[in-house]
XYZ file of C-alpha atoms in Angstrom:
210
model
C -0.101 0.310 -0.066
C 1.076 3.567 -0.514
C 2.221 5.643 2.891
C -0.895 7.830 2.275
C -3.197 4.914 2.045
C -1.288 3.413 5.454
C -2.205 6.733 6.903
C -5.724 6.324 6.198
C -5.991 3.207 7.835
C -4.374 4.098 10.703
C -6.626 6.758 11.334
C -9.335 4.216 11.257
C -8.072 2.365 13.710
C -7.571 5.561 15.764
C -11.043 6.848 14.913
C -9.598 10.324 13.746
C -10.418 10.765 10.414
C -7.636 14.292 9.922
C -5.158 15.549 11.857
C -7.238 18.236 13.312
C -9.326 15.703 15.136
C -6.312 13.183 15.993
C -2.922 13.625 18.763
C -0.987 12.960 15.919
C -0.434 15.008 12.721
C 0.180 13.269 9.154
C 4.143 13.801 9.584
C 4.380 12.300 13.073
C 2.451 9.405 11.687
C 4.857 8.857 8.842
C 7.629 9.171 10.977
C 5.902 6.390 12.996
C 5.630 4.024 10.009
C 9.071 4.343 8.926
C 10.575 3.180 12.497
C 8.092 0.575 11.783
C 9.667 -0.309 8.495
C 13.103 0.110 10.551
C 11.875 -1.982 13.086
C 10.237 -4.464 10.464
C 13.549 -4.733 8.119
C 15.759 -5.103 11.769
C 13.510 -8.355 12.653
C 13.746 -10.008 9.041
C 17.228 -10.171 9.514
C 17.291 -11.228 12.790
C 15.079 -14.148 10.853
C 17.093 -14.889 8.164
C 13.887 -13.862 5.937
C 15.064 -10.612 4.153
C 16.403 -12.636 1.251
C 13.247 -14.519 0.689
C 10.970 -11.114 1.201
C 12.723 -8.258 -0.357
C 14.921 -10.458 -2.755
C 15.816 -7.651 -5.501
C 15.030 -3.916 -4.462
C 17.688 -4.399 -1.008
C 20.625 -6.563 -2.271
C 23.687 -4.549 -4.328
C 26.536 -6.031 -5.060
C 29.820 -4.077 -6.587
C 32.572 -5.431 -8.052
C 36.172 -3.886 -9.204
C 38.831 -5.541 -11.009
C 41.969 -3.432 -11.652
C 45.549 -2.951 -11.747
C 46.831 -1.735 -8.422
C 49.829 0.350 -9.400
C 52.571 1.390 -6.692
C 50.898 5.493 -6.360
C 47.570 3.655 -5.614
C 47.605 1.539 -2.280
C 46.860 1.875 1.129
C 49.101 4.549 2.876
C 49.290 3.099 6.752
C 50.580 5.591 8.212
C 47.952 8.201 7.663
C 45.439 5.804 7.047
C 44.321 7.151 3.786
C 43.460 4.944 0.417
C 42.525 5.398 -3.203
C 42.185 1.785 -3.302
C 38.803 2.470 -2.275
C 34.961 1.354 -3.310
C 34.315 5.530 -3.887
C 31.876 5.094 -5.916
C 29.202 3.556 -3.240
C 26.558 5.397 -1.730
C 27.962 3.956 1.501
C 25.975 6.466 3.639
C 22.983 4.587 3.680
C 24.379 1.194 3.692
C 22.506 -1.410 5.782
C 24.340 -4.269 7.559
C 25.507 -7.663 6.636
C 28.419 -6.412 4.330
C 30.750 -8.665 3.021
C 33.958 -8.370 0.779
C 35.918 -10.796 -0.653
C 39.335 -10.279 -2.408
C 41.645 -11.556 -4.885
C 45.488 -10.181 -4.540
C 48.354 -10.071 -6.454
C 47.316 -11.698 -9.433
C 46.474 -14.906 -7.401
C 43.247 -16.800 -8.605
C 41.408 -17.604 -5.041
C 38.992 -15.237 -3.781
C 39.283 -14.596 0.170
C 36.669 -13.269 2.349
C 37.707 -10.030 4.665
C 36.581 -9.646 8.068
C 35.277 -6.385 8.960
C 36.857 -4.449 11.954
C 37.292 -0.782 13.112
C 39.871 1.443 11.408
C 41.940 1.645 14.920
C 42.410 -2.053 15.114
C 42.642 -3.074 11.258
C 45.830 -0.032 12.076
C 46.969 -2.439 15.259
C 46.728 -5.542 13.976
C 48.902 -4.730 10.502
C 51.243 -3.401 12.978
C 51.548 -6.253 14.429
C 53.285 -9.404 12.635
C 50.989 -12.406 14.655
C 48.167 -10.757 13.494
C 48.727 -8.464 10.583
C 46.046 -9.511 7.557
C 47.341 -11.598 4.864
C 45.839 -12.200 1.276
C 44.118 -15.370 2.340
C 42.909 -13.490 5.516
C 42.405 -9.823 4.369
C 40.237 -7.365 6.688
C 38.312 -4.453 5.750
C 36.513 -1.306 7.702
C 34.140 1.301 6.456
C 34.793 5.011 6.570
C 32.821 7.325 5.232
C 31.830 6.615 1.565
C 34.538 4.078 1.034
C 35.644 0.808 1.972
C 39.051 0.397 3.128
C 40.941 -3.040 3.137
C 44.502 -4.741 4.423
C 46.665 -5.952 3.658
C 48.588 -3.781 0.744
C 47.927 -5.113 -2.301
C 51.991 -5.574 -4.426
C 51.721 -3.055 -6.995
C 51.093 -3.751 -10.970
C 49.312 -6.908 -10.080
C 45.914 -7.559 -11.027
C 43.772 -7.394 -7.992
C 39.692 -8.274 -7.545
C 37.195 -6.906 -4.800
C 33.514 -7.786 -4.532
C 31.489 -6.302 -1.904
C 28.073 -6.863 -0.965
C 25.257 -5.091 1.544
C 21.902 -4.144 1.667
C 20.895 -0.576 1.167
C 18.934 0.981 4.122
C 15.089 1.768 2.319
C 14.574 5.603 1.725
C 12.395 7.146 4.706
C 9.051 6.999 4.498
C 7.674 10.642 4.069
C 5.161 12.796 2.309
C 5.384 11.369 -1.352
C 7.965 8.870 -0.630
C 6.272 5.033 -0.160
C 7.824 2.247 1.325
C 10.755 0.535 0.598
C 9.818 -2.390 1.673
C 7.408 -5.104 -0.144
C 3.426 -5.364 0.216
C 3.797 -8.642 2.196
C 5.224 -6.949 5.288
C 3.052 -3.666 4.803
C 0.928 -4.562 7.508
C 3.474 -5.640 10.143
C 5.227 -2.198 9.507
C 1.342 -0.907 10.570
C 0.787 -2.597 13.203
C 3.958 -1.496 14.654
C 3.726 2.013 13.741
C -0.072 1.937 15.765
C 1.477 0.131 18.729
C 3.464 3.754 18.836
C 0.994 5.543 18.363
C -0.772 4.214 21.325
C 2.444 4.436 22.616
C 2.554 7.838 22.699
C -1.101 8.845 23.927
C -0.094 6.304 26.937
C -2.457 4.041 26.162
C -0.372 1.050 27.288
C -3.434 -2.191 26.421
C -3.218 -0.946 23.103
C 0.184 -0.671 22.475
C 0.919 -3.692 23.972
C -1.577 -5.259 21.628
C -0.390 -3.684 18.165
C 3.381 -4.557 19.224
C 2.033 -8.115 19.636
C 0.716 -8.708 16.177
């Protein structure tokens, strides 16, 4: 259903057909619907149902295969790099990110372990924990994906980054990103929040359980 239809259905349940007759404006209800969308997708991840219920719309894959030159490598001293996926809109990335790498002209890809920049630099300085091309690591910073170890210059390196994209914020003129199959769950959670705001605890709990 559209965001307009969902607002109307919520108003019917609340017995407040218009903003003037309600303690919630349409904008406030849309914000609660958006919260319901986030809660629903979080629950889908927990149940591992996201690929089944939203297989096409949220899953993105970015592949890169190029020759790393001696001037296009990770600089451990400053923590900056031009060897990153800067073309990705990672400000809206969601969870379950995975990165696989083929480094130094190899033919086998290896999964990278996600970490923080600070831990990556610390481990890289430790000869017993330093990442290798068989055990690479990565972290996300701003709009880029950074990874170690440093690729050897002038050899072909491949990378595949897979992630789920955060759904667009529900607002006036912006419908729900998630498919119709979970719209009722989103609406029930929004109703739970509506009653919670009005301190109607029993009704709030009722819709939360739905």
